[in-house]
Short mmCIF file of C-alpha atoms in Angstrom, two decimals:
data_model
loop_
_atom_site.label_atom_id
_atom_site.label_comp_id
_atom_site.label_asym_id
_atom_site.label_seq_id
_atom_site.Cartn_x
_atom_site.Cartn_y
_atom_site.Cartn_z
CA UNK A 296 18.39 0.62 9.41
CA UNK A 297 15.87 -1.96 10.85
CA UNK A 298 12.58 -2.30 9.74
CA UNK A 299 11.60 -5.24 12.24
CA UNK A 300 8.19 -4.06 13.32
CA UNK A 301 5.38 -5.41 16.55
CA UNK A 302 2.95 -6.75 14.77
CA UNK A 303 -0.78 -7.74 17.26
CA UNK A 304 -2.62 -10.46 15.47
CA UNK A 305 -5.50 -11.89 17.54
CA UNK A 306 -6.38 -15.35 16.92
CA UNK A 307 -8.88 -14.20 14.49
CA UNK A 308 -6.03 -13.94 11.78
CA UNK A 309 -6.32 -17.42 11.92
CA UNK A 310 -9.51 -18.04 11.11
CA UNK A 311 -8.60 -15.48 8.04
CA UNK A 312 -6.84 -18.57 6.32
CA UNK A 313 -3.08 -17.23 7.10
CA UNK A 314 -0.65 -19.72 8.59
CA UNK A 315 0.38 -18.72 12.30
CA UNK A 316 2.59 -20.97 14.46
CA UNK A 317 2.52 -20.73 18.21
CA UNK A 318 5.58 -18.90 19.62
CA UNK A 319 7.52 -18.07 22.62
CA UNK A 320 6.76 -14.39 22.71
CA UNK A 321 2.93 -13.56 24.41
CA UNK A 322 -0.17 -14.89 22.12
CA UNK A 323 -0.31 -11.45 19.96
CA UNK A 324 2.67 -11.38 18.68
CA UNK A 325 3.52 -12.84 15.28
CA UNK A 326 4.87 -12.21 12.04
CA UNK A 327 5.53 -13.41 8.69
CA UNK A 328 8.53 -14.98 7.59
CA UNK A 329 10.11 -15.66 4.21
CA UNK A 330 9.80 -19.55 3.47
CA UNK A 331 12.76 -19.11 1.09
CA UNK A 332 15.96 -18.26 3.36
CA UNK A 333 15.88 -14.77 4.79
CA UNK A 334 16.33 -11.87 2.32
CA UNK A 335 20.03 -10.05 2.07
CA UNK A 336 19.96 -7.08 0.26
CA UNK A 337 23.21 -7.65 -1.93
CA UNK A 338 21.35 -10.83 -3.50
CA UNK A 339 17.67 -10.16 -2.45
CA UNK A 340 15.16 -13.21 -3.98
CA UNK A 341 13.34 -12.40 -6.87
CA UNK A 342 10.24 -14.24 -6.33
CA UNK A 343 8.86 -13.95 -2.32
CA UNK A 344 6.32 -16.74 -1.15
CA UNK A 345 5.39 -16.46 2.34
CA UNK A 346 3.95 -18.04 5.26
CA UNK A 347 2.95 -17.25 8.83
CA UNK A 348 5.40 -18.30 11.26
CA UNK A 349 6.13 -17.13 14.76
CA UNK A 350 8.79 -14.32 14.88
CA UNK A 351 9.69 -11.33 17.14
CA UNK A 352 9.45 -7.77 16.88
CA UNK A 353 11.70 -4.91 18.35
CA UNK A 354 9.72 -2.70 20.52
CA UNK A 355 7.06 -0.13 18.64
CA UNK A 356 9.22 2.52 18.60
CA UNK A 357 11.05 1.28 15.21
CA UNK A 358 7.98 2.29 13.03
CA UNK A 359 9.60 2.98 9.80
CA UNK A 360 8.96 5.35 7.13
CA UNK A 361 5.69 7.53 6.16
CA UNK A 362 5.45 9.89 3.46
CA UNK A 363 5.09 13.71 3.00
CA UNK A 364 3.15 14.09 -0.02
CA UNK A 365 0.91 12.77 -2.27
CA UNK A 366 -1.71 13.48 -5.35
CA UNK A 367 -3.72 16.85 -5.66
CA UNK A 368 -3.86 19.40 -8.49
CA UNK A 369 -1.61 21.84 -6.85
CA UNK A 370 -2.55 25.04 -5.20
CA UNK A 371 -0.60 28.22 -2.97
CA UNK A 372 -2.82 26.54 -0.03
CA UNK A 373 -1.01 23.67 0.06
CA UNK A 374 2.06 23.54 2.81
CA UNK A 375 5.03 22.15 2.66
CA UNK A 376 4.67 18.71 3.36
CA UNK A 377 1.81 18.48 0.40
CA UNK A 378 -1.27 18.72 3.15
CA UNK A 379 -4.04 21.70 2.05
CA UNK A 380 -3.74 23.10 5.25
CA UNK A 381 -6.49 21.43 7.15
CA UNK A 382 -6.25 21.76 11.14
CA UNK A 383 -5.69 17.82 12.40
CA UNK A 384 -8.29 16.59 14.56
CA UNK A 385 -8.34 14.11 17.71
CA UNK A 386 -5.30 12.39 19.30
CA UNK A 387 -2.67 12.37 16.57
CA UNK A 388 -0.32 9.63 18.75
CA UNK A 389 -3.68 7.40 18.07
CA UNK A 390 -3.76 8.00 14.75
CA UNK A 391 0.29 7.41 14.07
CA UNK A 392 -0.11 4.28 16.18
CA UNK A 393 -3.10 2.88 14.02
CA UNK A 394 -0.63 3.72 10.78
CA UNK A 395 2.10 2.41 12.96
CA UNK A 396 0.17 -0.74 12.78
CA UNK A 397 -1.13 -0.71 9.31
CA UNK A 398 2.27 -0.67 8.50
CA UNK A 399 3.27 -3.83 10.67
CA UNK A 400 0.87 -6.12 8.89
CA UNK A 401 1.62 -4.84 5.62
CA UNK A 402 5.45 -5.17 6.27
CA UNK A 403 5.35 -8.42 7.86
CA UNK A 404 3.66 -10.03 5.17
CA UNK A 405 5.52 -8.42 2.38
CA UNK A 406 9.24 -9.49 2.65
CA UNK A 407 9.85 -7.34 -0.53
CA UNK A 408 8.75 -4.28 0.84
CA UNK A 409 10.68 -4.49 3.94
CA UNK A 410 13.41 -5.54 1.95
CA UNK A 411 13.60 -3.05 -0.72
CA UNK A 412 13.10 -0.02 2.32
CA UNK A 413 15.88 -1.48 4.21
CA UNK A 414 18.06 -1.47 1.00
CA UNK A 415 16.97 2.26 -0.15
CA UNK A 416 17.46 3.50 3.46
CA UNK A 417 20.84 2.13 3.31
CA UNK A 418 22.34 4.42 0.93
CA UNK A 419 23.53 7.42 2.11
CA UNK A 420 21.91 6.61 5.42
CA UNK A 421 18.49 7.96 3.73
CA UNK A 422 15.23 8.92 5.64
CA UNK A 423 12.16 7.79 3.87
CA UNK A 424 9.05 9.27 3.33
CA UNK A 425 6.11 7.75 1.53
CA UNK A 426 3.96 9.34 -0.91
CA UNK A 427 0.98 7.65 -0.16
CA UNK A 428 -1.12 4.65 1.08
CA UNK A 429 -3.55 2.40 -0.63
CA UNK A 430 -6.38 0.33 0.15
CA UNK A 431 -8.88 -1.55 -2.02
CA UNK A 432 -12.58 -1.62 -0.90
CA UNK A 433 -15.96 -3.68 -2.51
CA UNK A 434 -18.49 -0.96 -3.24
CA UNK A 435 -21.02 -2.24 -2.23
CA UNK A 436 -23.29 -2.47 1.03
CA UNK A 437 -21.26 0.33 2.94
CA UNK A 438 -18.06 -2.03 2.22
CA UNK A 439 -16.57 0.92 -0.37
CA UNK A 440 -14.21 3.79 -0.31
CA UNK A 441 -16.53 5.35 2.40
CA UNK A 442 -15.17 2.84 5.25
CA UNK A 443 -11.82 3.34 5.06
CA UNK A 444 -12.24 6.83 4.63
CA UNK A 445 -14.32 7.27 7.03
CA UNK A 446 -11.11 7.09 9.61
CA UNK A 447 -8.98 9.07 7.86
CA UNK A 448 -11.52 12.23 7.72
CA UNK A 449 -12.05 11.82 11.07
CA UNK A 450 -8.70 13.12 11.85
CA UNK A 451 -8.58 15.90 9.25
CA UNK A 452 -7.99 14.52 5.92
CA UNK A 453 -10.14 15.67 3.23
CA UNK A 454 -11.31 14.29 -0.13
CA UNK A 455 -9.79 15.65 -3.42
CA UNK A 456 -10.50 13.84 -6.71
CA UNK A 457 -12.38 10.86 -7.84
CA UNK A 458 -10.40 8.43 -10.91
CA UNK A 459 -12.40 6.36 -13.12
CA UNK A 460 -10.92 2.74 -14.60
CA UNK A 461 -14.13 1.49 -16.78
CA UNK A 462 -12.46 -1.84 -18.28
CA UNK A 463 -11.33 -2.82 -14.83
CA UNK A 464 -15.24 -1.77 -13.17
CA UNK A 465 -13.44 0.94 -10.33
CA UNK A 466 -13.69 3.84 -9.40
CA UNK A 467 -11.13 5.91 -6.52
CA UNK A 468 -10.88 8.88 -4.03
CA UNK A 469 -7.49 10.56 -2.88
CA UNK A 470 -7.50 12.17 0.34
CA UNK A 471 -4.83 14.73 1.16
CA UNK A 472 -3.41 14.85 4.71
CA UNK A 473 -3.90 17.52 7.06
CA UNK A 474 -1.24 20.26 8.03
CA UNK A 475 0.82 18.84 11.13
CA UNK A 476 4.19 20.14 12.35
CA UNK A 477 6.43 17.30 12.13
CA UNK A 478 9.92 17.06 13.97
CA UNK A 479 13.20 17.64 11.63
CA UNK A 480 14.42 14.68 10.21
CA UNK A 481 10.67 12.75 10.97
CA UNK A 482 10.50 10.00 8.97
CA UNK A 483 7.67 6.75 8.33
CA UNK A 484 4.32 7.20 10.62
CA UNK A 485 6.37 9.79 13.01
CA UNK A 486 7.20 12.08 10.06
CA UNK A 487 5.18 13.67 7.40
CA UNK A 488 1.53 12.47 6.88
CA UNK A 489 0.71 10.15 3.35
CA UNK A 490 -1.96 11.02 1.74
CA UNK A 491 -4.26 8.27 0.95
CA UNK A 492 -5.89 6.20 -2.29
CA UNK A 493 -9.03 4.47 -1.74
CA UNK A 494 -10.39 2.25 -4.55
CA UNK A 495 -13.43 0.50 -4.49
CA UNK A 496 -15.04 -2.25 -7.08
CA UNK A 497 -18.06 -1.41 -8.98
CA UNK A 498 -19.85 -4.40 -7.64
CA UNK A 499 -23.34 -4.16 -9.29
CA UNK A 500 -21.30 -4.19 -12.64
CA UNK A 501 -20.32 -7.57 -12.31
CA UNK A 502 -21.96 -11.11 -13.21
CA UNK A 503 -24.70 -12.32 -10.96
CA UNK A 504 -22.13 -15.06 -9.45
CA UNK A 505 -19.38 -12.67 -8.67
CA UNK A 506 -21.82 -10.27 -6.96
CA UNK A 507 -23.56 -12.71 -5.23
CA UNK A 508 -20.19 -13.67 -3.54
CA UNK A 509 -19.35 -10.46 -2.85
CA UNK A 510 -22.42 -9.93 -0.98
CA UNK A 511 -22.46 -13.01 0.86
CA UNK A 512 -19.22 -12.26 2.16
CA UNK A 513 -19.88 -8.44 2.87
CA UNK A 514 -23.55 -9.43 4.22
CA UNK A 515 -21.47 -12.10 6.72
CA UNK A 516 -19.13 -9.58 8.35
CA UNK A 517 -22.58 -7.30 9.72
CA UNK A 518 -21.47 -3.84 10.71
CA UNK A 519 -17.38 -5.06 9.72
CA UNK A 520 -17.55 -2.25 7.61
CA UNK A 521 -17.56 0.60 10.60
CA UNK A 522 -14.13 -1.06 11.81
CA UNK A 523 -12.24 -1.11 8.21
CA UNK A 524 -9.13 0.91 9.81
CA UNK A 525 -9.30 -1.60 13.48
CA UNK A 526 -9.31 -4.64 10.30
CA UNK A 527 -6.18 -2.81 8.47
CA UNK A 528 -4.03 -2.40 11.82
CA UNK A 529 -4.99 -5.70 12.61
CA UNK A 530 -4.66 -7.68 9.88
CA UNK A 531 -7.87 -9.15 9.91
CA UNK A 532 -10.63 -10.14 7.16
CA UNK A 533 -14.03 -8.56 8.61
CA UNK A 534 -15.79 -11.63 6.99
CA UNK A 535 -14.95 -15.15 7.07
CA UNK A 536 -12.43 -17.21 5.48
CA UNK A 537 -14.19 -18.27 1.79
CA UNK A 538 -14.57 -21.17 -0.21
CA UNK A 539 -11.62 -21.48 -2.80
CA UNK A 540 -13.81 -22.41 -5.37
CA UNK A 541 -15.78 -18.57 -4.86
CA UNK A 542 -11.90 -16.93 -4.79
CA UNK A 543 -11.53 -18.84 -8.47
CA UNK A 544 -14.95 -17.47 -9.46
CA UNK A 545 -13.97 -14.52 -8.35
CA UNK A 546 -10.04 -14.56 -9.59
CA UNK A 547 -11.47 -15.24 -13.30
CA UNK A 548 -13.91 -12.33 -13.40
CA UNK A 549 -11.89 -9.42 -11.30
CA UNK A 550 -8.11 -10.41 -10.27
CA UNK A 551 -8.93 -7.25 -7.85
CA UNK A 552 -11.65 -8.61 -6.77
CA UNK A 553 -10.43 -11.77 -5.79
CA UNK A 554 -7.28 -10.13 -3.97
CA UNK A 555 -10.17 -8.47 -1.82
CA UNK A 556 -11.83 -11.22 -1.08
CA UNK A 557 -8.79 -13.24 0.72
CA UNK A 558 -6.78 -9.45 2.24
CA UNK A 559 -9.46 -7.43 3.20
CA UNK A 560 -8.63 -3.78 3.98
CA UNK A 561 -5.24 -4.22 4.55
CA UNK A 562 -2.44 -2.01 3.10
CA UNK A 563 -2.29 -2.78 -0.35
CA UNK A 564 0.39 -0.84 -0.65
CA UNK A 565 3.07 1.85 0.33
CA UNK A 566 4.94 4.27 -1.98
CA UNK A 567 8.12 5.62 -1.79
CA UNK A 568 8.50 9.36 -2.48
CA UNK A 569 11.94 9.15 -4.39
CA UNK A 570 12.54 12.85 -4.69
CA UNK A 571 12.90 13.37 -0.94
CA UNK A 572 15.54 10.74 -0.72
CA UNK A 573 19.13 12.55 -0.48
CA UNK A 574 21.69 10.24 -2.42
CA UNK A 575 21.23 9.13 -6.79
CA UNK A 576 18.38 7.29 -6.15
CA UNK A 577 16.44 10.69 -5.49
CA UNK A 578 15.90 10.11 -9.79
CA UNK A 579 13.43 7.13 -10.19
CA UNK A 580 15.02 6.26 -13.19
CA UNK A 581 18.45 5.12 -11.25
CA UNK A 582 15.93 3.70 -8.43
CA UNK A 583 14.63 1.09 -10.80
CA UNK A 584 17.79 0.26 -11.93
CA UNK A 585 18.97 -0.29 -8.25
CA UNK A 586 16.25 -2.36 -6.97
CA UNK A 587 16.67 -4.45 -10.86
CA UNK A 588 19.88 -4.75 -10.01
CA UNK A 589 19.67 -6.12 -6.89
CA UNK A 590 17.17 -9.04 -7.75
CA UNK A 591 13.53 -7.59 -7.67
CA UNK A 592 11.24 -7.72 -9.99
CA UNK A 593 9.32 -4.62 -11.33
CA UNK A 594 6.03 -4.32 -12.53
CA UNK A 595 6.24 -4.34 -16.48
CA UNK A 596 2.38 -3.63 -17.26
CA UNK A 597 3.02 -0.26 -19.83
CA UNK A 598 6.86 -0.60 -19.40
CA UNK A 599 8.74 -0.48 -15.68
CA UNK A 600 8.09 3.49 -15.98
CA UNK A 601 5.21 4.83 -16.01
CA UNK A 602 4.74 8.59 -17.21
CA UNK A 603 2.28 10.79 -16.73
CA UNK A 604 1.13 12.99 -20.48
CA UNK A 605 2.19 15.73 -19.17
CA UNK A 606 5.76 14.20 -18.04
CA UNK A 607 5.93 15.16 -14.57
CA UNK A 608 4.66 12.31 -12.70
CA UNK A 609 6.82 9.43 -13.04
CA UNK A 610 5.75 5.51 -11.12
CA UNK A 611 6.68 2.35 -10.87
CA UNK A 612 6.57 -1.11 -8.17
CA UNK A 613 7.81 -3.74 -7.53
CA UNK A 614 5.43 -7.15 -8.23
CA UNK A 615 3.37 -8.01 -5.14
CA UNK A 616 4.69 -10.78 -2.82
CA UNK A 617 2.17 -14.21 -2.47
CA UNK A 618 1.49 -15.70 0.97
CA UNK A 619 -0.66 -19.02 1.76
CA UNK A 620 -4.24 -18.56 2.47
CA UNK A 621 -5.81 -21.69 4.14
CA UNK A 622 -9.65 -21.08 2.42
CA UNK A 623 -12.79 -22.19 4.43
CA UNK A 624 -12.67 -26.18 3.24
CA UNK A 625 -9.33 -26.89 4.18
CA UNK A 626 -7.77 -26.19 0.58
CA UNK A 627 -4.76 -23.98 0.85
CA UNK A 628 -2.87 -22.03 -1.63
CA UNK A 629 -0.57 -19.15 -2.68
CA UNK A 630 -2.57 -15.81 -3.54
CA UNK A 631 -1.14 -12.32 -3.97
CA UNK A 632 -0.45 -10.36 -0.94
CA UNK A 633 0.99 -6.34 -1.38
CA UNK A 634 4.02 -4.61 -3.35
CA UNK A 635 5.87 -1.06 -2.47
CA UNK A 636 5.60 1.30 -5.29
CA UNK A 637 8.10 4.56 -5.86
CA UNK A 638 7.07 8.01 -7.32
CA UNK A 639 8.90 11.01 -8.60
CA UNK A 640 6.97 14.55 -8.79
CA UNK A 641 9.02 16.90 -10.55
CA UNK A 642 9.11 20.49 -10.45
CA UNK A 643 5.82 22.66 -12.10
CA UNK A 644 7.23 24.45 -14.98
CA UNK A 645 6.61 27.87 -12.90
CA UNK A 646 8.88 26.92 -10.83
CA UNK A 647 11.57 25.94 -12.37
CA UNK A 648 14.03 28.50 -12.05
CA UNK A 649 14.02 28.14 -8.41
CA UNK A 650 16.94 26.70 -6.47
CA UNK A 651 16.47 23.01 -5.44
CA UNK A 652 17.23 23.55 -2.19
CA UNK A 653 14.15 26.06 -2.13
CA UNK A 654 11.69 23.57 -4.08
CA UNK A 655 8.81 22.38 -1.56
CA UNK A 656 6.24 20.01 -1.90
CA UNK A 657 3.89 22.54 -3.33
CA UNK A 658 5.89 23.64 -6.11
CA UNK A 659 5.99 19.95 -7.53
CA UNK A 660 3.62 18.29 -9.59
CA UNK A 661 0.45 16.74 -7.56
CA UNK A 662 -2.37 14.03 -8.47
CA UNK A 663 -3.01 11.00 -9.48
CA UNK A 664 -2.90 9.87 -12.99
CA UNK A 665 -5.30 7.73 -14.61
CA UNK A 666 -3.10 6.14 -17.00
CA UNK A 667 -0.51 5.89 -14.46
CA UNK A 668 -2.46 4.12 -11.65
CA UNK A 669 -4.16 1.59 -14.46
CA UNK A 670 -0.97 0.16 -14.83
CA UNK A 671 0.54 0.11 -11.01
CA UNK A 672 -2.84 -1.88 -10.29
CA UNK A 673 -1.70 -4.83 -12.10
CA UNK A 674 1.32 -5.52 -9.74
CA UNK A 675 -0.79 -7.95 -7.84
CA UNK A 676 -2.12 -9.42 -10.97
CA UNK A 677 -1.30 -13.25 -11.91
CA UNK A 678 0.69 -12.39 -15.27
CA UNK A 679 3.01 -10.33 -13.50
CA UNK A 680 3.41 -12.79 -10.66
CA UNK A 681 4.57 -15.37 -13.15
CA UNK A 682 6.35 -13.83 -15.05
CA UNK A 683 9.89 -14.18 -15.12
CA UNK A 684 12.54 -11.22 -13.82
CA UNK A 685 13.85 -9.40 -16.86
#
């Protein structure tokens, strides 16, 4: 299975501090590659650091993966593929194709991700579907979960519950996808619709300093905010490159914060839905011991697993990949880039009796979890970065 994606990066991603190199291929095309040699999945590297380098890309039609379901208190209403039965609105081959490219940038920068869905998909010949897609916002000036969201209702999704996370000064929305027929066998952006977590920082809660680099930043990129999604497919700050010593200002205070600051609204990450994969891995538990196994390392904030109270959510991820920024006086260094995360919904107790074969989407257990989601937040966070694989 290839994952090898086109990725269109205007010359603006170079004024966003990321190394490109000129290539062969036409001016748009580029992609990341591993600075360490080039991943194999029977002894994959356990630490990625990346840089911008020219590359090329099969044609678009190798989009990979996308996911069926995602987080929602569950209700009869909801359809099979974990949507609440909302019509789909505008061109839906637009809106794949801006996921399509979402999903380039993020996998082109992430060498684990691609990695570890290359590996996955590789046993038993497995389709993947993800459970969901992530972005991280500043809530402030328009810059918040409203941008990004503002795309995805658009074409049909619709808002379900808000999560609170005091200590780390967020707060998030989950929007559930609407009902689409999707082909048999559909699989990444041409299968089943994710459903969507926007987070956004509480930006008047923090110091003076922090906020005042926040909104220089946000104030800088004018009406950047009404283009979050073009930003995303692009992979594209909507602001300027900043200073490094405002990303340490920024790092100390809010390690969210600062990952903002330097990736914008790109993906900040995909999730695997485990339960829809076919062959052992289908149980999360044996997943983390396969990627483990194979050289990645997982996020151990609250133990590799994280479990939901009432036992029927079950998460975990890998630790996010770092890539060189270039920052606005010339100083460059690594910073933290995205991760792939992996989530099990089992069965509602009500259902339980029922067949597996004859379990859907709406008979599992939907939502996000608090506790959970606390926890998967920290796999871009410096302490898991350096630490070392177990």
């Amino acid at each position: 299975m290839r994952l090898s994606r086109m990725l269109p990066l205007s010359s603006s991603a170079i004024n966003n501090g990321f190394h490109i190199s000129s290539s062969t291929l036409p001016p748009s095309i580029y992609s990341l590659t591993p600075r360490q040699p080039s991943i194999n999945p029977k002894n994959p590297i356990t630490r990625n650091f990346i840089s911008l380098n020219k590359s090329s890309f099969p044609p678009r039609k190798y989009s990979i993966f996308t996911n069926k379901q995602n987080m929602s208190t569950v209700c009869s209403s909801k359809s099979d593929n974990g949507s609440h039965d909302s019509p789909f609105q505008g061109g839906e081959s637009f809106f794949r194709e801006v996921l399509s490219s979402m999903e380039a940038v993020y996998l082109s920068r992430n060498p684990t991700a691609k990695a570890v869905l290359e590996l996955v998909g590789s046993v038993a010949d497995d389709q993947i579907c993800y459970d969901h897609f992530a972005f991280r916002t500043f809530g402030v000036n328009g810059y918040g979960i409203d941008s990004m969201a503002k795309f995805f209702l658009d074409f049909g999704y619709t808002p379900r519950e808000e999560l609170r996370f005091p200590a780390k000064k967020l707060r998030a929305l989950w929007f559930s996808p609407p009902s689409v027929p999707t082909p048999h066998g559909g699989s990444g952006v041409n299968g089943p619709l994710p459903r969507v977590f926007v987070s956004e920082l509480l930006v008047d809660q923090m110091s003076p300093q922090t906020q005042d680099i926040i909104r220089k930043y946000t104030g800088i990129s004018g009406s950047g905010n009404k283009h979050a999604a073009l930003a995303s497919a692009l992979g594209s700050l909507t602001w300027e490159k900043p200073l490094h010593s405002e990303f340490q200002q920024l790092a100390r205070e809010s390690e969210y914060a600062a990952w903002t600051l330097v990736n914008g609204y790109a993906l900040n990450h995909a999730t695997i839905s485990t339960h829809q994969l076919k062959s052992r891995l289908r149980d999360i538990k044996n997943l983390n011991q396969f990627i483990e196994k194979n050289g990645f390392k997982l996020n151990s904030e609250g133990g590799t697993l994280k479990v939901s109270p009432d036992g029927l959510l079950q998460q975990s991820s890998t630790v996010a990949d770092s890539i060189l920024f270039q920052f606005s006086d010339g100083l460059t260094e690594s910073v933290p880039c995205s991760y792939i995360e992996f989530a099990e919904r089992l069965v509602l107790p009500q259902y339980s009796n029922l067949p597996l074969e004859e379990v859907k989407e709406h008979h599992r257990r939907d939502g996000f979890e608090v506790g959970n989601a606390d926890k998967i937040f920290e796999s871009t966070s410096k302490e898991q970065l350096t630490r070392k694989a177990a």
